[in-house]
Amino acid sequence: MQSVKDKVIYQVYVKSFMDSNGDGKGDIAGITMKLDYLKRLGADCLWLTPVFVSPMNDNGYDVADYYSIDPSFGTMEDLEVLISEAKKRGLGIMLDMVFNHTSTDHEWFRKAIAGDKKYKDYYIFRRGREALPPTNWISKFGGSAWEMAGESGEYYLHLFDRTQADLNWENEDLRKELYDVVNFWIKKGVVGFRFDVVNLISKPDVLEDDLNGDGRRFYTDGPRVHEHLKELARNTFGKHHDMITVGEMSSTSIENCVRYSNPLEEELSMVFNFHHLKVDYEAGDKWTLKEFDFMELKKIFNDWQTGMEKEGGWMALFYNNHDQPRSVSRFGSDSKYHKESAKMLATSIHLMRGTPYIYQGEEFGMPNAYFDDISEYRDVESINYYDILKSKGMAEAEILEVLREKSRDNGRTPMLWDDSDGHGFTTSVPWLPFAKVPGISAEADLASSDSIFNHYRKLIELRKQYEVISDGTFMMTDMENSHLLCYLRCKGTGKMLVVSNFYDDETEFDLDKLFYETSIDFRKCTFESVLISNYYDLAKVGEIIRIRPYESFALYVEDKHPSC
Ligand code: TEU
């Protein structure tokens, strides 16, 4: 396995990145057009969301044919050109493998429904109980996780949309089919894979009602998941030393993530977990309005950073992806302190222990969509929940307010390349409206002397220059501070302090106190010690640093002291 410690990965949500043929949808040829922009940023790899044939009920996460490119994204030749053009620029391509489920349009599922026993066992069919489904499990997109298969009295399991049928990983033939898929794409020259909700692939033999929840405790990090991942690795990417793999882990635990990602386990290079992105859920419910809980965010970062480090695990570092609202709107300020907070968030996450992911548009601070009407949304989950909240009696205005904060479409609006009508994304009508945020675009950001883009570029450069960033230990300080996220990273004599203000008011950071608590001395640091900052100067008065709104910086000193 290749070391991923000094890598940075850029996520492309293909449908919203760049439309090369004027149909309102982003495509593979559009990505090729923007390779120089991505090269300039300095990321190592591009992870493309699924580009395979799909009815697009869940924008490609419902795959109907793993071997062909969906015509709306282009052709196989377009992908081959992208792989080779990216390679010329030192960029690797990672593909997204959706192996927990297929589309109900997949040939396997069609055969299964037609009664073909071989293919029926590729999926999870069970008889219902009188008028009830086999268990009371709830789909992650709302409603029952079971759908009746025609008139048969049997149901199939779908943890996501009813058009996304869960695969039966207990079937060896099915597993081999999936290995063939991975090997096919390895031959095409991709450098790695992201595996969609891969910790949900192992279901128990006997499926039972969940009397205390929605069923997830039975299939999350399920009984044979580690065995399955080891076998997958052995038969596919594990045979190649330089492949990068990341598993998306839903509702997982540190203990399991250590096993998924510790190189000795020979499973994956790293994992995504989402605990830190639930700090604005009221009692665990996403579809609520709540200020984010900063102290909880700090606690989760601390638990995961130290827990993974202790046992040799490796994690992906991110605030954004295509399922999340935009971080600058969620944890920062997308108006008065747009630039400051976008840069603060970047620094706060990139300098932790793990591999950073940049989600398209994040590099110039793209904010939430700010849609006003349900007709503007396209996401299956958002539309399902609009109906569910309505049926529960929530008022229309409140539902729209919840969606404005929580909808996945916030992260999916097309790239704002420039300020023109089609924003440099398309020459026609975009498939999803643009975010309503005048003045924000890649072009405008790059034209400014203090661009967010350059801040990200600098963070990537620093990771490559400083081992303390790519390979240092992690220690959180000032745990009780309710404004600042502060942590130390140490590698040999190299010591780095990262301080980030998550609020728009001023506060202070005391270097003396840090010295007495940790024995690491940053008191002599000068402007030269600043690796990166989102203000022009360091407001240091004696041993106290005055911290301004959303200010964030990293200080570096050489210090022989062995602590941390
Ligand atoms: O996401 C899995 C997942 O857990 C999220 O969909 C999550 O349930 C949701 O965002 C909560 O609000 C992956 C993909 O990233 C997502 O786009 C797909 O819809 C999903 O799997 C099904 O393939």
Coordinates of C-alpha atoms and ligand atoms in Angstrom, one line a residue:
M1 CA 0.0 0.0 0.0
Q2 CA 1.3 3.5 -0.9
S3 CA 1.8 5.9 1.9
V4 CA -1.2 8.2 2.0
K5 CA 0.2 10.4 4.7
D6 CA 1.4 13.3 2.6
K7 CA -1.3 13.0 0.0
V8 CA -4.3 15.4 -0.5
I9 CA -7.3 14.2 -2.5
Y10 CA -9.8 16.3 -4.4
Q11 CA -13.4 15.1 -4.7
V12 CA -15.2 15.8 -8.0
Y13 CA -19.0 15.5 -8.0
V14 CA -19.0 14.9 -11.7
K15 CA -22.6 16.0 -12.4
S16 CA -21.9 19.5 -11.0
F17 CA -18.2 20.1 -11.9
M18 CA -18.0 21.1 -15.6
D19 CA -20.4 20.7 -18.5
S20 CA -18.4 20.2 -21.7
N21 CA -21.3 19.6 -24.1
G22 CA -23.9 22.1 -23.0
D23 CA -26.6 19.7 -21.7
G24 CA -26.6 21.3 -18.2
K25 CA -24.8 18.4 -16.6
G26 CA -21.2 18.0 -15.7
D27 CA -19.3 15.3 -17.5
I28 CA -15.9 13.5 -17.8
A29 CA -14.6 15.6 -20.6
G30 CA -15.4 18.7 -18.5
I31 CA -13.0 17.4 -15.8
T32 CA -10.3 17.0 -18.4
M33 CA -10.8 20.7 -19.3
K34 CA -10.1 21.7 -15.7
L35 CA -7.0 19.6 -15.0
D36 CA -4.6 22.5 -15.1
Y37 CA -6.7 24.3 -12.5
L38 CA -6.5 21.1 -10.3
K39 CA -2.8 20.7 -10.9
R40 CA -2.3 24.3 -9.8
L41 CA -4.1 23.6 -6.6
G42 CA -1.6 20.7 -6.0
A43 CA -3.8 17.8 -5.0
D44 CA -2.5 14.3 -5.7
C45 CA -5.6 12.4 -6.7
L46 CA -9.1 13.1 -8.0
W47 CA -11.9 11.0 -6.6
L48 CA -14.8 10.9 -9.1
T49 CA -18.3 10.2 -7.8
P50 CA -19.8 7.2 -9.7
V51 CA -19.8 7.6 -13.5
F52 CA -21.3 4.2 -14.4
V53 CA -24.6 3.5 -16.2
S54 CA -27.4 4.4 -13.8
P55 CA -31.0 5.5 -13.9
M56 CA -29.7 8.4 -11.6
N57 CA -32.4 8.1 -8.9
D58 CA -29.5 8.8 -6.5
N59 CA -27.2 10.5 -9.0
G60 CA -25.2 7.4 -9.9
Y61 CA -25.1 5.7 -6.5
D62 CA -27.6 3.4 -8.1
V63 CA -25.4 1.5 -10.5
A64 CA -27.0 -0.5 -13.3
D65 CA -23.8 -1.6 -15.1
Y66 CA -20.4 -1.4 -13.4
Y67 CA -18.5 -1.8 -16.7
S68 CA -19.9 1.1 -18.7
I69 CA -19.9 4.9 -18.5
D70 CA -23.3 6.5 -18.3
P71 CA -23.9 8.4 -21.5
S72 CA -24.7 11.6 -19.6
F73 CA -21.1 11.6 -18.3
G74 CA -19.5 10.7 -21.7
T75 CA -17.8 7.6 -23.0
M76 CA -15.2 5.1 -22.0
E77 CA -12.8 6.9 -24.3
D78 CA -13.5 10.2 -22.3
L79 CA -12.5 8.4 -19.1
E80 CA -9.3 6.9 -20.8
V81 CA -8.4 10.4 -22.0
L82 CA -9.0 11.8 -18.5
I83 CA -6.8 9.1 -16.9
S84 CA -3.9 9.7 -19.3
E85 CA -4.1 13.5 -19.2
A86 CA -4.3 13.5 -15.4
K87 CA -1.3 11.2 -15.3
K88 CA 0.7 13.6 -17.5
R89 CA 0.1 16.2 -14.8
G90 CA 1.0 13.8 -11.9
L91 CA -2.6 13.4 -10.9
G92 CA -4.2 10.0 -10.2
I93 CA -7.8 9.1 -10.7
M94 CA -9.9 7.3 -8.0
L95 CA -13.2 5.7 -8.8
D96 CA -16.2 5.3 -6.6
M97 CA -17.4 1.7 -6.1
V98 CA -20.9 1.3 -4.9
F99 CA -21.0 -2.3 -3.7
N100 CA -23.5 -2.4 -0.9
H101 CA -26.3 -2.2 -3.4
T102 CA -27.1 -2.0 -7.1
S103 CA -29.8 -0.2 -8.9
T104 CA -33.0 -2.3 -9.4
D105 CA -32.3 -1.7 -13.1
H106 CA -29.2 -3.8 -12.9
E107 CA -29.3 -7.0 -15.0
W108 CA -28.7 -9.1 -11.8
F109 CA -31.7 -7.7 -10.1
R110 CA -33.9 -8.0 -13.1
K111 CA -33.0 -11.7 -13.4
A112 CA -33.6 -12.1 -9.6
I113 CA -37.1 -10.6 -9.9
A114 CA -37.8 -12.9 -12.9
G115 CA -37.2 -15.8 -10.6
D116 CA -33.6 -16.8 -11.5
K117 CA -32.4 -18.5 -8.4
K118 CA -28.7 -17.8 -9.0
Y119 CA -29.3 -14.0 -9.1
K120 CA -32.0 -14.0 -6.4
D121 CA -29.2 -15.1 -4.0
Y122 CA -27.2 -12.0 -5.1
Y123 CA -29.7 -9.9 -3.1
I124 CA -31.5 -10.1 0.2
F125 CA -35.0 -11.5 -0.2
R126 CA -37.2 -12.5 2.7
R127 CA -40.8 -13.4 3.2
G128 CA -43.0 -10.8 4.9
R129 CA -45.0 -11.4 8.1
E130 CA -48.7 -11.3 7.0
A131 CA -49.2 -7.7 5.9
L132 CA -45.9 -6.6 7.4
P133 CA -42.3 -6.5 6.0
P134 CA -39.8 -9.0 7.3
T135 CA -38.4 -6.6 9.9
N136 CA -39.1 -3.1 11.1
W137 CA -35.8 -1.6 9.7
I138 CA -36.0 1.9 8.4
S139 CA -34.3 3.0 5.2
K140 CA -31.6 5.8 5.5
F141 CA -33.7 7.8 3.0
G142 CA -36.9 7.3 5.1
G143 CA -39.7 4.7 5.2
S144 CA -39.3 0.9 5.4
A145 CA -36.1 -0.7 4.4
W146 CA -38.1 -3.4 2.6
E147 CA -40.0 -3.3 -0.7
M148 CA -42.4 -5.9 -1.9
A149 CA -41.1 -7.8 -4.9
G150 CA -44.1 -7.9 -7.2
E151 CA -46.9 -10.2 -6.1
S152 CA -44.6 -12.8 -4.7
G153 CA -45.1 -11.9 -1.0
E154 CA -41.4 -11.6 -0.7
Y155 CA -39.5 -8.4 0.0
Y156 CA -36.0 -7.2 -0.9
L157 CA -33.9 -5.2 1.5
H158 CA -32.9 -1.6 0.5
L159 CA -31.0 0.3 3.2
F160 CA -31.2 3.4 0.9
D161 CA -33.8 4.2 -1.8
R162 CA -36.2 1.5 -2.9
T163 CA -34.4 1.5 -6.3
Q164 CA -31.1 0.6 -4.5
A165 CA -31.3 -3.2 -3.6
D166 CA -28.8 -4.4 -1.1
L167 CA -26.4 -7.1 -2.3
N168 CA -25.8 -10.4 -0.5
W169 CA -22.1 -10.5 0.3
E170 CA -22.6 -14.0 1.7
N171 CA -22.8 -15.3 -1.9
E172 CA -19.3 -16.2 -3.2
D173 CA -20.2 -15.8 -6.8
L174 CA -21.4 -12.3 -6.2
R175 CA -18.2 -11.4 -4.4
K176 CA -16.2 -12.7 -7.3
E177 CA -18.3 -10.6 -9.7
L178 CA -17.4 -7.5 -7.7
Y179 CA -13.7 -8.4 -7.7
D180 CA -13.8 -8.6 -11.4
V181 CA -15.3 -5.1 -11.5
V182 CA -12.4 -3.7 -9.4
N183 CA -9.8 -5.5 -11.5
F184 CA -11.3 -4.2 -14.7
W185 CA -10.9 -0.6 -13.5
I186 CA -7.4 -1.2 -12.1
K187 CA -6.4 -2.3 -15.6
K188 CA -7.7 1.0 -17.0
G189 CA -5.0 2.8 -14.9
V190 CA -6.9 4.2 -12.0
V191 CA -4.8 4.7 -8.8
G192 CA -7.4 3.9 -6.3
F193 CA -11.0 3.6 -5.1
R194 CA -13.5 5.0 -2.7
F195 CA -15.9 2.3 -1.5
D196 CA -19.4 3.6 -0.8
V197 CA -20.9 2.6 2.7
V198 CA -18.7 -0.4 2.7
N199 CA -19.2 -1.0 6.4
L200 CA -22.8 -2.0 5.7
I201 CA -22.1 -4.9 3.4
S202 CA -22.2 -7.7 6.0
K203 CA -25.7 -8.5 7.3
P204 CA -26.4 -11.1 9.9
D205 CA -27.8 -14.5 8.8
V206 CA -31.0 -14.0 10.7
L207 CA -32.7 -10.7 10.4
E208 CA -34.8 -9.5 13.3
D209 CA -36.8 -6.5 14.5
D210 CA -34.9 -3.7 16.2
L211 CA -36.8 -2.9 19.3
N212 CA -34.4 0.0 20.2
G213 CA -33.7 1.6 16.8
D214 CA -33.9 1.6 13.1
G215 CA -32.0 -1.7 12.5
R216 CA -28.5 -0.1 11.9
R217 CA -27.0 -1.9 15.0
F218 CA -27.5 -5.2 13.2
Y219 CA -25.7 -4.4 9.9
T220 CA -23.3 -1.5 10.8
D221 CA -19.7 -2.9 10.9
G222 CA -21.6 -6.3 10.5
P223 CA -20.5 -9.8 11.5
R224 CA -18.2 -10.6 8.5
V225 CA -17.3 -7.1 7.3
H226 CA -13.5 -7.4 8.1
E227 CA -13.3 -10.8 6.5
H228 CA -15.0 -9.5 3.4
L229 CA -12.7 -6.5 3.1
K230 CA -9.6 -8.6 3.5
E231 CA -10.8 -11.0 0.8
L232 CA -11.7 -8.0 -1.5
A233 CA -8.2 -6.5 -0.9
R234 CA -6.4 -9.8 -1.5
N235 CA -8.2 -10.4 -4.8
T236 CA -8.0 -6.9 -6.2
F237 CA -6.1 -3.7 -5.1
G238 CA -4.1 -5.5 -2.5
K239 CA -2.0 -7.1 -5.2
H240 CA -0.8 -3.7 -6.3
H241 CA 1.5 -1.8 -3.9
D242 CA 0.5 1.7 -4.9
M243 CA -3.2 1.7 -4.7
I244 CA -5.1 4.2 -2.5
T245 CA -8.4 3.1 -1.0
V246 CA -10.9 4.8 1.3
G247 CA -14.0 3.3 2.8
E248 CA -17.0 5.3 3.6
M249 CA -18.1 4.1 7.1
S250 CA -21.6 4.9 8.2
S251 CA -22.3 5.2 12.0
T252 CA -19.0 3.3 12.7
S253 CA -16.7 3.1 15.8
I254 CA -13.1 3.9 16.3
E255 CA -12.3 0.3 17.1
N256 CA -13.7 -0.8 13.7
C257 CA -12.0 2.0 11.9
V258 CA -8.6 1.0 13.3
R259 CA -9.2 -2.4 11.9
Y260 CA -10.3 -1.1 8.5
S261 CA -7.3 1.1 8.1
N262 CA -4.3 -0.3 10.1
P263 CA -1.9 -1.5 7.3
L264 CA -1.3 -4.7 9.3
E265 CA -4.9 -5.7 8.7
E266 CA -4.5 -5.4 5.0
E267 CA -8.0 -3.9 4.4
L268 CA -8.1 -0.3 3.3
S269 CA -5.7 2.7 3.3
M270 CA -8.1 4.9 5.3
V271 CA -11.7 5.6 6.4
F272 CA -14.3 8.3 6.3
N273 CA -16.4 8.6 9.5
F274 CA -19.2 11.2 10.1
H275 CA -19.5 11.6 13.8
H276 CA -18.0 15.1 13.7
L277 CA -20.7 16.1 11.1
K278 CA -23.6 15.3 13.4
V279 CA -22.9 18.0 15.9
D280 CA -25.8 20.1 14.5
Y281 CA -28.3 17.2 14.8
E282 CA -30.9 17.6 17.6
A283 CA -30.9 14.3 19.5
G284 CA -29.3 12.5 16.5
D285 CA -32.0 13.7 14.1
K286 CA -30.6 15.4 11.0
W287 CA -33.9 17.0 10.0
T288 CA -33.9 19.5 12.8
L289 CA -32.4 23.1 13.2
K290 CA -29.7 23.4 15.8
E291 CA -26.6 25.5 16.2
F292 CA -23.5 23.3 16.0
D293 CA -22.1 22.2 19.3
F294 CA -18.5 23.3 19.2
M295 CA -17.5 21.5 22.4
E296 CA -18.8 18.3 21.1
L297 CA -17.0 18.8 17.8
K298 CA -13.7 19.3 19.7
K299 CA -14.4 16.2 21.8
I300 CA -15.1 14.1 18.7
F301 CA -11.9 15.3 17.0
N302 CA -9.9 14.6 20.0
D303 CA -11.3 11.1 20.5
W304 CA -10.8 10.1 16.9
Q305 CA -7.4 11.7 16.4
T306 CA -6.0 10.1 19.5
G307 CA -7.9 6.8 19.2
M308 CA -6.8 6.2 15.6
E309 CA -3.2 7.2 16.3
K310 CA -2.9 5.0 19.3
E311 CA -3.8 1.8 17.4
G312 CA -2.2 2.7 14.1
G313 CA -5.4 3.6 12.1
W314 CA -5.6 6.3 9.4
M315 CA -8.4 8.6 8.7
A316 CA -9.7 10.9 6.0
L317 CA -9.9 14.6 7.1
F318 CA -12.9 16.5 5.8
Y319 CA -15.8 18.8 6.5
N320 CA -17.4 18.6 3.0
N321 CA -18.6 16.1 0.5
H322 CA -21.6 15.7 -1.8
D323 CA -23.8 14.6 1.1
Q324 CA -23.1 17.5 3.4
P325 CA -24.1 21.1 3.6
R326 CA -21.2 23.5 2.9
S327 CA -18.8 23.9 5.8
V328 CA -18.3 27.7 5.4
S329 CA -22.1 28.1 5.9
R330 CA -22.4 25.5 8.6
F331 CA -19.3 26.1 10.8
G332 CA -18.1 29.5 9.5
S333 CA -19.6 32.7 8.1
D334 CA -20.5 32.9 4.4
S335 CA -21.1 36.7 4.6
K336 CA -18.9 39.1 6.6
Y337 CA -16.0 36.7 7.3
H338 CA -16.3 34.5 4.3
K339 CA -12.6 34.4 3.4
E340 CA -11.4 34.3 7.0
S341 CA -13.7 31.5 8.0
A342 CA -13.2 29.5 4.8
K343 CA -9.4 29.6 5.5
M344 CA -9.8 28.9 9.2
L345 CA -11.8 25.8 8.5
A346 CA -9.2 24.6 5.9
T347 CA -6.3 25.1 8.4
S348 CA -8.1 23.5 11.3
I349 CA -8.7 20.3 9.4
H350 CA -5.7 20.0 7.0
L351 CA -3.2 20.1 9.8
M352 CA -4.6 17.2 11.7
R353 CA -3.3 13.6 11.5
G354 CA -4.9 12.0 8.4
T355 CA -5.3 12.5 4.7
P356 CA -7.2 15.7 3.8
Y357 CA -10.0 15.7 1.2
I358 CA -11.0 18.9 -0.6
Y359 CA -14.5 18.9 -2.0
Q360 CA -15.1 20.8 -5.3
G361 CA -15.7 24.5 -4.7
E362 CA -14.4 24.3 -1.1
E363 CA -11.2 25.8 -2.4
F364 CA -12.9 29.1 -3.0
G365 CA -15.4 28.9 -0.2
M366 CA -18.6 27.8 -2.0
P367 CA -21.5 28.3 0.4
N368 CA -25.0 26.6 0.8
A369 CA -27.6 26.8 -2.0
Y370 CA -30.1 29.1 -0.4
F371 CA -33.1 27.6 -2.3
D372 CA -36.5 29.1 -1.5
D373 CA -38.8 26.5 -3.0
I374 CA -39.1 22.7 -3.0
S375 CA -39.1 22.7 -6.8
E376 CA -35.5 23.7 -6.8
Y377 CA -34.3 20.5 -5.0
R378 CA -33.4 17.4 -6.9
D379 CA -32.0 15.1 -4.1
V380 CA -34.0 11.9 -3.5
E381 CA -33.3 12.1 0.3
S382 CA -34.4 15.8 0.5
I383 CA -37.6 15.2 -1.5
N384 CA -38.5 12.1 0.6
Y385 CA -38.0 14.0 3.8
Y386 CA -40.0 17.0 2.6
D387 CA -42.9 14.5 2.3
I388 CA -42.2 12.8 5.6
L389 CA -41.9 16.1 7.5
K390 CA -45.1 17.3 5.9
S391 CA -47.0 14.2 6.9
K392 CA -45.8 14.7 10.4
G393 CA -47.5 18.1 10.4
M394 CA -44.4 20.4 10.1
A395 CA -45.3 23.8 8.5
E396 CA -44.0 24.3 4.9
A397 CA -41.9 27.3 5.9
E398 CA -40.1 25.3 8.6
I399 CA -39.5 22.4 6.3
L400 CA -37.9 24.7 3.8
E401 CA -35.8 26.2 6.5
V402 CA -34.6 22.8 7.6
L403 CA -33.8 21.9 4.0
R404 CA -31.9 25.1 3.5
E405 CA -29.6 24.0 6.3
K406 CA -29.5 20.3 5.9
S407 CA -30.2 19.2 2.3
R408 CA -27.5 17.3 0.4
D409 CA -28.2 19.6 -2.5
N410 CA -26.4 22.4 -0.6
G411 CA -23.2 20.6 -1.5
R412 CA -24.3 19.7 -5.0
T413 CA -25.0 23.0 -6.7
P414 CA -22.9 23.4 -9.9
M415 CA -19.4 24.9 -9.7
L416 CA -19.4 28.7 -9.8
W417 CA -16.4 29.0 -12.1
D418 CA -17.2 32.6 -12.9
D419 CA -19.9 35.3 -12.6
S420 CA -21.5 34.9 -16.1
D421 CA -25.1 33.5 -16.5
G422 CA -24.0 29.9 -16.8
H423 CA -21.2 30.5 -14.3
G424 CA -18.7 29.0 -16.7
F425 CA -20.3 25.6 -15.8
T426 CA -22.8 25.3 -18.6
T427 CA -24.1 27.1 -21.7
S428 CA -27.6 25.9 -21.0
V429 CA -29.8 25.4 -18.0
P430 CA -28.0 23.6 -15.1
W431 CA -29.6 20.3 -13.9
L432 CA -29.7 21.8 -10.3
P433 CA -30.0 25.6 -9.8
F434 CA -26.8 27.5 -8.9
A435 CA -26.3 28.6 -5.3
K436 CA -27.7 32.1 -4.7
V437 CA -24.6 33.7 -3.6
P438 CA -23.6 36.7 -5.7
G439 CA -20.0 37.5 -6.0
I440 CA -18.5 34.1 -5.1
S441 CA -16.7 32.3 -7.9
A442 CA -13.4 30.6 -8.6
E443 CA -12.5 33.4 -11.0
A444 CA -13.2 36.2 -8.4
D445 CA -11.3 34.3 -5.7
L446 CA -8.2 33.7 -7.9
A447 CA -8.2 37.4 -8.9
S448 CA -7.9 38.5 -5.3
S449 CA -4.5 38.9 -3.6
D450 CA -5.6 36.9 -0.6
S451 CA -7.4 34.0 -2.3
I452 CA -8.8 31.1 -0.5
F453 CA -7.4 28.9 -3.3
N454 CA -3.9 30.0 -2.5
H455 CA -4.4 29.2 1.2
Y456 CA -5.4 25.6 0.2
R457 CA -2.4 25.4 -2.1
K458 CA -0.1 26.5 0.7
L459 CA -1.6 23.9 3.1
I460 CA -0.9 21.2 0.5
E461 CA 2.7 22.4 0.1
L462 CA 3.2 22.4 3.8
R463 CA 2.0 18.8 4.1
K464 CA 4.7 17.8 1.7
Q465 CA 7.4 19.9 3.3
Y466 CA 6.8 19.1 7.0
E467 CA 6.8 15.6 8.4
V468 CA 5.2 17.0 11.6
I469 CA 2.1 17.5 9.4
S470 CA 2.1 14.3 7.5
D471 CA 3.4 12.0 10.3
G472 CA 3.4 13.9 13.7
T473 CA 1.5 12.9 16.8
F474 CA -1.6 14.7 17.8
M475 CA -2.5 16.3 21.1
M476 CA -5.4 18.7 21.8
T477 CA -4.8 21.5 24.2
D478 CA -7.2 24.0 25.8
M479 CA -10.0 21.5 25.8
E480 CA -12.2 23.8 27.9
N481 CA -11.8 26.8 25.6
S482 CA -15.3 27.4 24.0
H483 CA -14.0 29.5 21.0
L484 CA -10.7 28.0 20.0
L485 CA -9.7 24.6 18.6
C486 CA -6.1 24.2 19.6
Y487 CA -3.8 21.3 19.0
L488 CA -0.1 20.3 18.9
R489 CA 1.6 18.1 16.4
C490 CA 5.0 16.7 17.2
K491 CA 7.6 14.8 15.2
G492 CA 11.1 14.5 16.6
T493 CA 12.2 18.1 17.3
G494 CA 9.6 19.6 15.1
K495 CA 6.6 21.0 17.1
M496 CA 3.6 22.7 15.5
L497 CA 0.8 24.5 17.3
V498 CA -2.5 25.1 15.4
V499 CA -5.0 27.6 16.8
S500 CA -8.4 28.2 15.1
N501 CA -11.1 30.6 16.3
F502 CA -14.6 29.2 15.3
Y503 CA -16.3 32.5 16.2
D504 CA -16.6 36.1 15.1
D505 CA -15.5 37.6 18.3
E506 CA -12.0 38.3 19.7
T507 CA -10.3 36.2 22.3
E508 CA -6.7 35.4 23.5
F509 CA -4.3 32.6 23.4
D510 CA -1.7 32.3 26.2
L511 CA 1.7 30.8 25.2
D512 CA 2.9 30.9 28.8
K513 CA 0.1 28.6 29.9
L514 CA 0.8 26.3 27.0
F515 CA 4.4 26.1 28.1
Y516 CA 3.5 25.3 31.7
E517 CA 1.1 22.6 30.6
T518 CA 3.1 20.9 27.9
S519 CA 6.7 22.1 28.3
I520 CA 6.7 23.1 24.7
D521 CA 8.0 26.6 24.3
F522 CA 6.3 28.7 21.6
R523 CA 7.0 32.0 23.5
K524 CA 9.9 33.0 21.4
C525 CA 8.1 32.5 18.2
T526 CA 8.1 35.4 15.7
F527 CA 6.4 36.0 12.5
E528 CA 9.0 33.7 10.9
S529 CA 7.6 30.8 12.9
V530 CA 4.1 31.2 11.3
L531 CA 3.6 28.4 8.8
I532 CA 0.3 29.7 7.7
S533 CA -2.3 32.3 8.8
N534 CA -5.4 33.9 7.6
Y535 CA -4.4 37.4 8.8
Y536 CA -1.4 39.3 7.6
D537 CA 0.3 39.5 11.0
L538 CA 0.5 37.7 14.3
A539 CA -1.0 40.0 17.0
K540 CA 1.4 38.9 19.7
V541 CA 1.9 41.1 22.8
G542 CA 4.3 39.5 25.2
E543 CA 3.2 35.9 25.8
I544 CA -0.4 36.5 24.7
I545 CA -1.6 36.3 21.2
R546 CA -4.7 38.3 20.5
I547 CA -7.0 36.2 18.3
R548 CA -9.3 38.0 15.9
P549 CA -12.6 36.8 14.3
Y550 CA -12.2 33.4 12.7
E551 CA -8.4 33.8 13.0
S552 CA -6.3 30.7 12.5
F553 CA -2.6 30.0 12.3
A554 CA 0.0 27.4 12.7
L555 CA 3.3 28.0 14.5
Y556 CA 6.4 25.9 14.1
V557 CA 9.4 25.6 16.4
E558 CA 12.3 23.2 16.7
D559 CA 12.3 22.1 20.3
K560 CA 14.4 19.2 21.7
H561 CA 11.9 18.6 24.5
P562 CA 10.5 15.0 24.0
S563 CA 6.9 15.6 25.2
C564 CA 3.8 15.1 23.1
Ligands
TEU1 O1 -23.7 7.9 1.5 C1 -24.1 7.1 2.6 C2 -24.7 7.8 3.7 O2 -24.7 7.3 4.8 C3 -25.4 9.1 3.4 O3 -26.2 9.0 2.3 C4 -26.2 9.5 4.6 O4 -27.1 8.5 4.9 C5 -27.0 10.8 4.3 O5 -26.2 11.7 3.7 C6 -27.5 11.2 5.6 O6 -28.2 12.4 5.4 C7 -23.3 7.2 0.4 C8 -23.2 8.2 -0.7 O7 -22.2 9.2 -0.4 C9 -24.5 8.9 -1.0 O8 -24.4 9.9 -1.9 C10 -25.4 7.8 -1.4 O9 -26.7 8.4 -1.6 C11 -25.5 6.7 -0.5 O10 -24.2 6.2 0.0 C12 -26.2 5.5 -1.1 O11 -25.3 4.9 -2.1

